[in-house]
Amino acid sequence: MGLTKTEIFTEEQNRLAVMLKAMAHPARIAILQQIIKANACICGDLVEELGLAQATISQHLKELKTAGIIQGTIEGVSVCYCINPTVWNELQQQLSIFFSTYELKTDCC
C-alpha cells in the first residue's frame, strides 16, 4: 500500500481524518464515554471501569490526546484527563457539516 498524499487534501479533511482515526477503536470510544459520563476529569478510574490493563488504557489515552480530543493535567502522581471542549466542538461541527451534505435519496442503489 502506498503512502497517503495528505497534501492533496484540505486542512479540514486531514484534521477530521486524524480525529476520526484516533476515535476508531472500541476502547477509545469507551474511554470517551466514561469521560463524558463523569462530566469531569478522570484520574485513573478507567482501569476499573473498562477492565483493560493500565498500559493498554495509557496507549489509548495517548492517541486521543495526540489528536487533541482529550487534554490531560498532572495532579500529584497521576494524570487526569477530560474532553478538550474546543476540539470536541470542532469535531461536532465538522461531522454535522459532513453528514448534512448528503440528501437521502430513496431511488438510489
CSV table of C-alpha atoms in Angstrom, one decimal:
chain,number,residue,atom,x,y,z
A,1,MET,CA,0.0,0.0,0.0
A,2,GLY,CA,1.3,3.4,-0.9
A,3,LEU,CA,1.7,6.4,1.3
A,4,THR,CA,-1.3,8.7,1.7
A,5,LYS,CA,-0.7,12.1,-0.1
A,6,THR,CA,-2.2,14.2,2.7
A,7,GLU,CA,-1.0,17.4,0.9
A,8,ILE,CA,-3.7,16.9,-1.8
A,9,PHE,CA,-6.5,17.1,0.8
A,10,THR,CA,-7.7,20.2,2.6
A,11,GLU,CA,-6.6,21.0,6.1
A,12,GLU,CA,-10.2,20.3,7.3
A,13,GLN,CA,-10.2,16.9,5.6
A,14,ASN,CA,-6.8,16.0,7.2
A,15,ARG,CA,-7.8,17.2,10.6
A,16,LEU,CA,-11.1,15.4,10.6
A,17,ALA,CA,-9.4,12.2,9.4
A,18,VAL,CA,-6.9,12.4,12.3
A,19,MET,CA,-9.6,12.9,14.9
A,20,LEU,CA,-11.7,10.0,13.5
A,21,LYS,CA,-8.7,7.7,13.3
A,22,ALA,CA,-8.0,8.4,16.9
A,23,MET,CA,-11.5,7.5,17.8
A,24,ALA,CA,-11.7,4.4,15.6
A,25,HIS,CA,-11.2,1.8,18.3
A,26,PRO,CA,-13.9,0.5,20.6
A,27,ALA,CA,-11.7,1.0,23.7
A,28,ARG,CA,-11.2,4.7,22.8
A,29,ILE,CA,-15.0,5.1,22.3
A,30,ALA,CA,-15.5,3.5,25.8
A,31,ILE,CA,-12.9,5.8,27.3
A,32,LEU,CA,-14.6,8.9,25.8
A,33,GLN,CA,-17.9,7.6,27.0
A,34,GLN,CA,-16.6,7.2,30.5
A,35,ILE,CA,-15.1,10.7,30.5
A,36,ILE,CA,-18.3,12.2,29.2
A,37,LYS,CA,-20.4,10.2,31.7
A,38,ALA,CA,-18.2,11.5,34.6
A,39,ASN,CA,-18.5,15.1,33.2
A,40,ALA,CA,-15.2,15.8,34.9
A,41,CYS,CA,-11.6,15.0,34.7
A,42,ILE,CA,-10.9,11.3,35.3
A,43,CYS,CA,-7.8,10.3,37.2
A,44,GLY,CA,-7.1,6.5,37.0
A,45,ASP,CA,-10.7,5.3,37.3
A,46,LEU,CA,-10.6,3.9,33.7
A,47,VAL,CA,-8.8,0.6,34.6
A,48,GLU,CA,-11.6,-0.4,37.0
A,49,GLU,CA,-14.4,0.8,34.7
A,50,LEU,CA,-13.2,-0.8,31.5
A,51,GLY,CA,-11.4,-3.9,32.7
A,52,LEU,CA,-8.3,-3.2,30.5
A,53,ALA,CA,-4.7,-3.1,31.6
A,54,GLN,CA,-3.3,0.2,32.6
A,55,ALA,CA,-0.7,0.1,29.8
A,56,THR,CA,-3.4,-0.5,27.2
A,57,ILE,CA,-5.5,2.4,28.5
A,58,SER,CA,-2.4,4.6,28.6
A,59,GLN,CA,-1.8,3.9,25.0
A,60,HIS,CA,-5.3,4.7,24.0
A,61,LEU,CA,-5.3,7.9,26.1
A,62,LYS,CA,-2.1,8.9,24.3
A,63,GLU,CA,-3.7,8.5,20.9
A,64,LEU,CA,-6.7,10.6,22.0
A,65,LYS,CA,-4.5,13.2,23.5
A,66,THR,CA,-2.2,13.4,20.4
A,67,ALA,CA,-5.3,14.0,18.3
A,68,GLY,CA,-6.3,16.8,20.7
A,69,ILE,CA,-9.7,15.2,21.6
A,70,ILE,CA,-8.8,15.0,25.3
A,71,GLN,CA,-6.4,17.0,27.4
A,72,GLY,CA,-4.5,16.0,30.5
A,73,THR,CA,-3.3,17.6,33.6
A,74,ILE,CA,-0.9,16.3,36.2
A,75,GLU,CA,-2.3,16.0,39.8
A,76,GLY,CA,0.3,14.6,42.2
A,77,VAL,CA,1.4,11.3,40.8
A,78,SER,CA,-1.5,10.8,38.4
A,79,VAL,CA,-2.5,12.3,35.1
A,80,CYS,CA,-6.2,13.4,34.8
A,81,TYR,CA,-8.0,13.5,31.5
A,82,CYS,CA,-11.0,15.4,30.3
A,83,ILE,CA,-12.6,16.3,26.9
A,84,ASN,CA,-10.9,19.2,25.2
A,85,PRO,CA,-14.0,21.3,24.6
A,86,THR,CA,-12.5,23.4,21.7
A,87,VAL,CA,-11.6,20.3,19.7
A,88,TRP,CA,-14.8,18.4,20.7
A,89,ASN,CA,-16.9,21.4,19.3
A,90,GLU,CA,-14.8,21.4,16.2
A,91,LEU,CA,-15.3,17.7,15.7
A,92,GLN,CA,-19.0,18.0,16.3
A,93,GLN,CA,-19.3,20.9,13.8
A,94,GLN,CA,-17.2,19.1,11.1
A,95,LEU,CA,-19.3,16.0,11.4
A,96,SER,CA,-22.5,17.9,11.3
A,97,ILE,CA,-21.4,19.7,8.1
A,98,PHE,CA,-20.2,16.4,6.7
A,99,PHE,CA,-23.4,14.5,7.4
A,100,SER,CA,-25.7,17.4,6.3
A,101,THR,CA,-24.2,17.4,2.8
A,102,TYR,CA,-25.9,14.2,2.0
A,103,GLU,CA,-29.5,14.2,0.8
A,104,LEU,CA,-31.3,10.9,1.3
A,105,LYS,CA,-32.5,9.5,-2.0
A,106,THR,CA,-34.8,6.6,-2.0
A,107,ASP,CA,-34.3,5.8,-5.7
A,108,CYS,CA,-30.6,5.1,-5.4
A,109,CYS,CA,-28.9,1.7,-5.4
